[in-house]
PDB file of C-alpha atoms in Angstrom:
ATOM      1  CA  UNK A   1       0.000   0.000   0.000  1.00 57.00           C
ATOM      2  CA  UNK A   2       2.956   2.336   0.556  1.00 69.00           C
ATOM      3  CA  UNK A   3       3.866   2.361  -3.142  1.00 81.00           C
ATOM      4  CA  UNK A   4       0.472   3.626  -4.275  1.00 92.00           C
ATOM      5  CA  UNK A   5       1.258   7.294  -3.639  1.00 92.00           C
ATOM      6  CA  UNK A   6       4.397   7.031  -5.752  1.00 94.00           C
ATOM      7  CA  UNK A   7       2.518   5.228  -8.542  1.00 94.00           C
ATOM      8  CA  UNK A   8      -0.294   7.791  -8.564  1.00 96.00           C
ATOM      9  CA  UNK A   9       2.278  10.595  -8.738  1.00 95.00           C
ATOM     10  CA  UNK A  10       4.054   8.930 -11.677  1.00 96.00           C
ATOM     11  CA  UNK A  11       0.760   8.435 -13.499  1.00 97.00           C
ATOM     12  CA  UNK A  12      -0.149  12.111 -13.026  1.00 97.00           C
ATOM     13  CA  UNK A  13       3.202  13.330 -14.336  1.00 97.00           C
ATOM     14  CA  UNK A  14       3.019  10.931 -17.289  1.00 98.00           C
ATOM     15  CA  UNK A  15      -0.525  12.025 -18.147  1.00 98.00           C
ATOM     16  CA  UNK A  16       0.546  15.667 -18.044  1.00 98.00           C
ATOM     17  CA  UNK A  17       3.458  15.163 -20.432  1.00 98.00           C
ATOM     18  CA  UNK A  18       1.347  12.946 -22.679  1.00 98.00           C
ATOM     19  CA  UNK A  19      -1.663  15.275 -22.933  1.00 98.00           C
ATOM     20  CA  UNK A  20       0.493  18.348 -23.541  1.00 98.00           C
ATOM     21  CA  UNK A  21       2.384  16.434 -26.210  1.00 98.00           C
ATOM     22  CA  UNK A  22      -0.858  15.356 -27.870  1.00 98.00           C
ATOM     23  CA  UNK A  23      -2.173  18.937 -27.862  1.00 98.00           C
ATOM     24  CA  UNK A  24       1.043  20.183 -29.447  1.00 98.00           C
ATOM     25  CA  UNK A  25       1.174  17.365 -31.991  1.00 98.00           C
ATOM     26  CA  UNK A  26      -2.403  17.958 -33.140  1.00 98.00           C
ATOM     27  CA  UNK A  27      -1.866  21.729 -33.304  1.00 97.00           C
ATOM     28  CA  UNK A  28       1.398  21.320 -35.211  1.00 97.00           C
ATOM     29  CA  UNK A  29      -0.207  18.867 -37.625  1.00 97.00           C
ATOM     30  CA  UNK A  30      -2.875  21.422 -38.447  1.00 97.00           C
ATOM     31  CA  UNK A  31      -0.509  24.396 -38.771  1.00 97.00           C
ATOM     32  CA  UNK A  32       2.091  22.441 -40.708  1.00 96.00           C
ATOM     33  CA  UNK A  33      -0.516  21.225 -43.162  1.00 96.00           C
ATOM     34  CA  UNK A  34      -1.875  24.742 -43.668  1.00 96.00           C
ATOM     35  CA  UNK A  35       1.617  26.173 -44.113  1.00 96.00           C
ATOM     36  CA  UNK A  36       2.466  23.534 -46.700  1.00 96.00           C
ATOM     37  CA  UNK A  37      -0.529  24.630 -48.746  1.00 94.00           C
ATOM     38  CA  UNK A  38       0.349  28.323 -48.497  1.00 94.00           C
ATOM     39  CA  UNK A  39       4.032  27.734 -49.220  1.00 94.00           C
ATOM     40  CA  UNK A  40       3.109  25.593 -52.219  1.00 93.00           C
ATOM     41  CA  UNK A  41       1.602  28.742 -53.703  1.00 92.00           C
ATOM     42  CA  UNK A  42       4.294  31.185 -52.556  1.00 92.00           C
ATOM     43  CA  UNK A  43       7.493  29.893 -50.891  1.00 93.00           C
ATOM     44  CA  UNK A  44       8.548  33.464 -50.060  1.00 92.00           C
ATOM     45  CA  UNK A  45       6.001  33.508 -47.223  1.00 91.00           C
ATOM     46  CA  UNK A  46       7.993  30.973 -45.198  1.00 93.00           C
ATOM     47  CA  UNK A  47       9.205  33.507 -42.644  1.00 89.00           C
ATOM     48  CA  UNK A  48       5.729  34.975 -42.207  1.00 89.00           C
ATOM     49  CA  UNK A  49       4.069  31.632 -41.458  1.00 92.00           C
ATOM     50  CA  UNK A  50       6.884  29.989 -39.474  1.00 93.00           C
ATOM     51  CA  UNK A  51       6.002  31.559 -36.117  1.00 92.00           C
ATOM     52  CA  UNK A  52       2.318  30.760 -36.615  1.00 94.00           C
ATOM     53  CA  UNK A  53       3.219  27.141 -37.374  1.00 95.00           C
ATOM     54  CA  UNK A  54       5.381  26.773 -34.266  1.00 95.00           C
ATOM     55  CA  UNK A  55       3.066  28.378 -31.698  1.00 94.00           C
ATOM     56  CA  UNK A  56       1.306  25.130 -30.663  1.00 95.00           C
ATOM     57  CA  UNK A  57       4.692  23.515 -29.915  1.00 96.00           C
ATOM     58  CA  UNK A  58       5.004  25.469 -26.683  1.00 96.00           C
ATOM     59  CA  UNK A  59       2.366  23.394 -24.895  1.00 97.00           C
ATOM     60  CA  UNK A  60       4.530  20.300 -25.341  1.00 97.00           C
ATOM     61  CA  UNK A  61       7.474  22.213 -23.905  1.00 97.00           C
ATOM     62  CA  UNK A  62       5.401  23.379 -20.925  1.00 98.00           C
ATOM     63  CA  UNK A  63       4.234  19.812 -20.283  1.00 98.00           C
ATOM     64  CA  UNK A  64       7.847  18.635 -20.394  1.00 97.00           C
ATOM     65  CA  UNK A  65       8.828  21.320 -17.879  1.00 97.00           C
ATOM     66  CA  UNK A  66       6.065  20.217 -15.506  1.00 98.00           C
ATOM     67  CA  UNK A  67       7.167  16.617 -16.086  1.00 97.00           C
ATOM     68  CA  UNK A  68      10.680  17.473 -14.909  1.00 97.00           C
ATOM     69  CA  UNK A  69       9.468  19.502 -11.917  1.00 97.00           C
ATOM     70  CA  UNK A  70       6.877  16.865 -10.988  1.00 96.00           C
ATOM     71  CA  UNK A  71       9.426  14.060 -11.318  1.00 95.00           C
ATOM     72  CA  UNK A  72      11.714  15.824  -8.892  1.00 94.00           C
ATOM     73  CA  UNK A  73       8.848  15.758  -6.372  1.00 92.00           C
ATOM     74  CA  UNK A  74       8.476  11.981  -6.648  1.00 92.00           C
ATOM     75  CA  UNK A  75       9.857   9.980  -3.759  1.00 90.00           C
ATOM     76  CA  UNK A  76       9.310   6.280  -3.192  1.00 85.00           C
ATOM     77  CA  UNK A  77       8.003   6.999   0.295  1.00 87.00           C
ATOM     78  CA  UNK A  78       5.106   9.173  -0.908  1.00 91.00           C
ATOM     79  CA  UNK A  79       1.865   8.626   0.930  1.00 92.00           C
ATOM     80  CA  UNK A  80      -1.365   7.951  -0.876  1.00 92.00           C
ATOM     81  CA  UNK A  81      -2.477  11.547  -0.211  1.00 94.00           C
ATOM     82  CA  UNK A  82       0.826  12.996  -1.435  1.00 94.00           C
ATOM     83  CA  UNK A  83       0.524  10.995  -4.658  1.00 94.00           C
ATOM     84  CA  UNK A  84      -2.953  12.364  -5.286  1.00 96.00           C
ATOM     85  CA  UNK A  85      -1.753  15.856  -4.417  1.00 96.00           C
ATOM     86  CA  UNK A  86       0.964  15.636  -7.073  1.00 97.00           C
ATOM     87  CA  UNK A  87      -1.532  14.172  -9.526  1.00 97.00           C
ATOM     88  CA  UNK A  88      -3.848  17.125  -8.927  1.00 97.00           C
ATOM     89  CA  UNK A  89      -0.995  19.617  -9.106  1.00 97.00           C
ATOM     90  CA  UNK A  90      -0.043  18.625 -12.654  1.00 98.00           C
ATOM     91  CA  UNK A  91      -3.604  18.496 -13.995  1.00 98.00           C
ATOM     92  CA  UNK A  92      -3.967  22.258 -14.683  1.00 98.00           C
ATOM     93  CA  UNK A  93      -1.068  22.018 -17.126  1.00 98.00           C
ATOM     94  CA  UNK A  94      -2.222  18.675 -18.518  1.00 98.00           C
ATOM     95  CA  UNK A  95      -5.709  19.898 -19.344  1.00 98.00           C
ATOM     96  CA  UNK A  96      -4.762  23.389 -20.483  1.00 98.00           C
ATOM     97  CA  UNK A  97      -1.891  21.992 -22.570  1.00 98.00           C
ATOM     98  CA  UNK A  98      -4.155  19.567 -24.400  1.00 98.00           C
ATOM     99  CA  UNK A  99      -6.970  22.021 -25.050  1.00 98.00           C
ATOM    100  CA  UNK A 100      -4.909  25.108 -25.868  1.00 98.00           C
ATOM    101  CA  UNK A 101      -2.515  23.188 -28.130  1.00 97.00           C
ATOM    102  CA  UNK A 102      -5.393  22.003 -30.287  1.00 98.00           C
ATOM    103  CA  UNK A 103      -7.298  25.298 -30.250  1.00 97.00           C
ATOM    104  CA  UNK A 104      -4.188  27.381 -30.835  1.00 97.00           C
ATOM    105  CA  UNK A 105      -3.423  25.209 -33.852  1.00 97.00           C
ATOM    106  CA  UNK A 106      -6.899  25.819 -35.251  1.00 97.00           C
ATOM    107  CA  UNK A 107      -6.598  29.553 -34.711  1.00 96.00           C
ATOM    108  CA  UNK A 108      -3.132  29.687 -36.263  1.00 96.00           C
ATOM    109  CA  UNK A 109      -4.344  27.727 -39.310  1.00 96.00           C
ATOM    110  CA  UNK A 110      -6.825  30.470 -40.150  1.00 95.00           C
ATOM    111  CA  UNK A 111      -4.131  33.084 -39.663  1.00 94.00           C
ATOM    112  CA  UNK A 112      -1.809  31.146 -41.988  1.00 95.00           C
ATOM    113  CA  UNK A 113      -4.519  31.085 -44.654  1.00 94.00           C
ATOM    114  CA  UNK A 114      -4.988  34.835 -44.223  1.00 94.00           C
ATOM    115  CA  UNK A 115      -1.243  35.407 -44.672  1.00 93.00           C
ATOM    116  CA  UNK A 116      -1.499  33.294 -47.810  1.00 91.00           C
ATOM    117  CA  UNK A 117      -4.004  35.775 -49.191  1.00 92.00           C
ATOM    118  CA  UNK A 118      -2.338  38.936 -47.913  1.00 89.00           C
ATOM    119  CA  UNK A 119       1.184  38.579 -46.538  1.00 81.00           C
ATOM    120  CA  UNK A 120       1.200  42.035 -44.942  1.00 84.00           C
ATOM    121  CA  UNK A 121      -1.075  40.614 -42.210  1.00 82.00           C
ATOM    122  CA  UNK A 122       1.608  38.252 -40.839  1.00 75.00           C
ATOM    123  CA  UNK A 123       2.766  40.356 -37.911  1.00 81.00           C
ATOM    124  CA  UNK A 124      -0.738  41.476 -36.983  1.00 88.00           C
ATOM    125  CA  UNK A 125      -2.359  38.067 -36.981  1.00 90.00           C
ATOM    126  CA  UNK A 126       0.022  36.460 -34.499  1.00 91.00           C
ATOM    127  CA  UNK A 127      -1.906  38.106 -31.652  1.00 94.00           C
ATOM    128  CA  UNK A 128      -4.946  35.838 -32.087  1.00 94.00           C
ATOM    129  CA  UNK A 129      -3.302  32.457 -31.467  1.00 94.00           C
ATOM    130  CA  UNK A 130      -0.970  34.126 -28.945  1.00 93.00           C
ATOM    131  CA  UNK A 131      -4.002  35.039 -26.818  1.00 95.00           C
ATOM    132  CA  UNK A 132      -4.737  31.321 -26.485  1.00 96.00           C
ATOM    133  CA  UNK A 133      -1.126  30.827 -25.355  1.00 95.00           C
ATOM    134  CA  UNK A 134      -1.942  32.937 -22.302  1.00 95.00           C
ATOM    135  CA  UNK A 135      -4.164  30.162 -20.934  1.00 96.00           C
ATOM    136  CA  UNK A 136      -1.463  27.549 -21.429  1.00 96.00           C
ATOM    137  CA  UNK A 137       0.891  29.817 -19.473  1.00 97.00           C
ATOM    138  CA  UNK A 138      -1.701  30.109 -16.694  1.00 96.00           C
ATOM    139  CA  UNK A 139      -1.889  26.308 -16.482  1.00 96.00           C
ATOM    140  CA  UNK A 140       1.906  26.182 -16.322  1.00 97.00           C
ATOM    141  CA  UNK A 141       2.081  28.770 -13.541  1.00 97.00           C
ATOM    142  CA  UNK A 142      -0.670  27.125 -11.471  1.00 97.00           C
ATOM    143  CA  UNK A 143       0.967  23.701 -11.745  1.00 97.00           C
ATOM    144  CA  UNK A 144       4.367  25.137 -10.765  1.00 97.00           C
ATOM    145  CA  UNK A 145       2.845  26.942  -7.775  1.00 96.00           C
ATOM    146  CA  UNK A 146       0.923  23.907  -6.546  1.00 95.00           C
ATOM    147  CA  UNK A 147       3.799  21.446  -6.966  1.00 92.00           C
TER     148      UNK A 147
END
């Protein structure tokens, strides 16, 4: 029974890294696909769409950071309650990383298409998917504070 706290903590950290990675992967799939279409028409727009393509990658990075911090909190003598506490501490990042990675990708896709039509919009449009990033950062901060 003593190992259960440790196991629950490991599961929470693993879920956090996994969900953030999934959110980033889905977002990057969408933005990369959109960028490929735009760049197929005009390769000169690479620099304008690159940042929009990469924005959803940050959720995976944030999940990895919480994975490292959470892992450092794991001890094989964790109580059942401490394991659940760690599990709960990483969930804000896990959930926000999954959701914001996917939604940020969708938002950035539309911005990439807009840049494809009018490349002067590139710098202006970054604000829309960046606003979604704010909520991923909040999840990161809350998880760091609670751990």
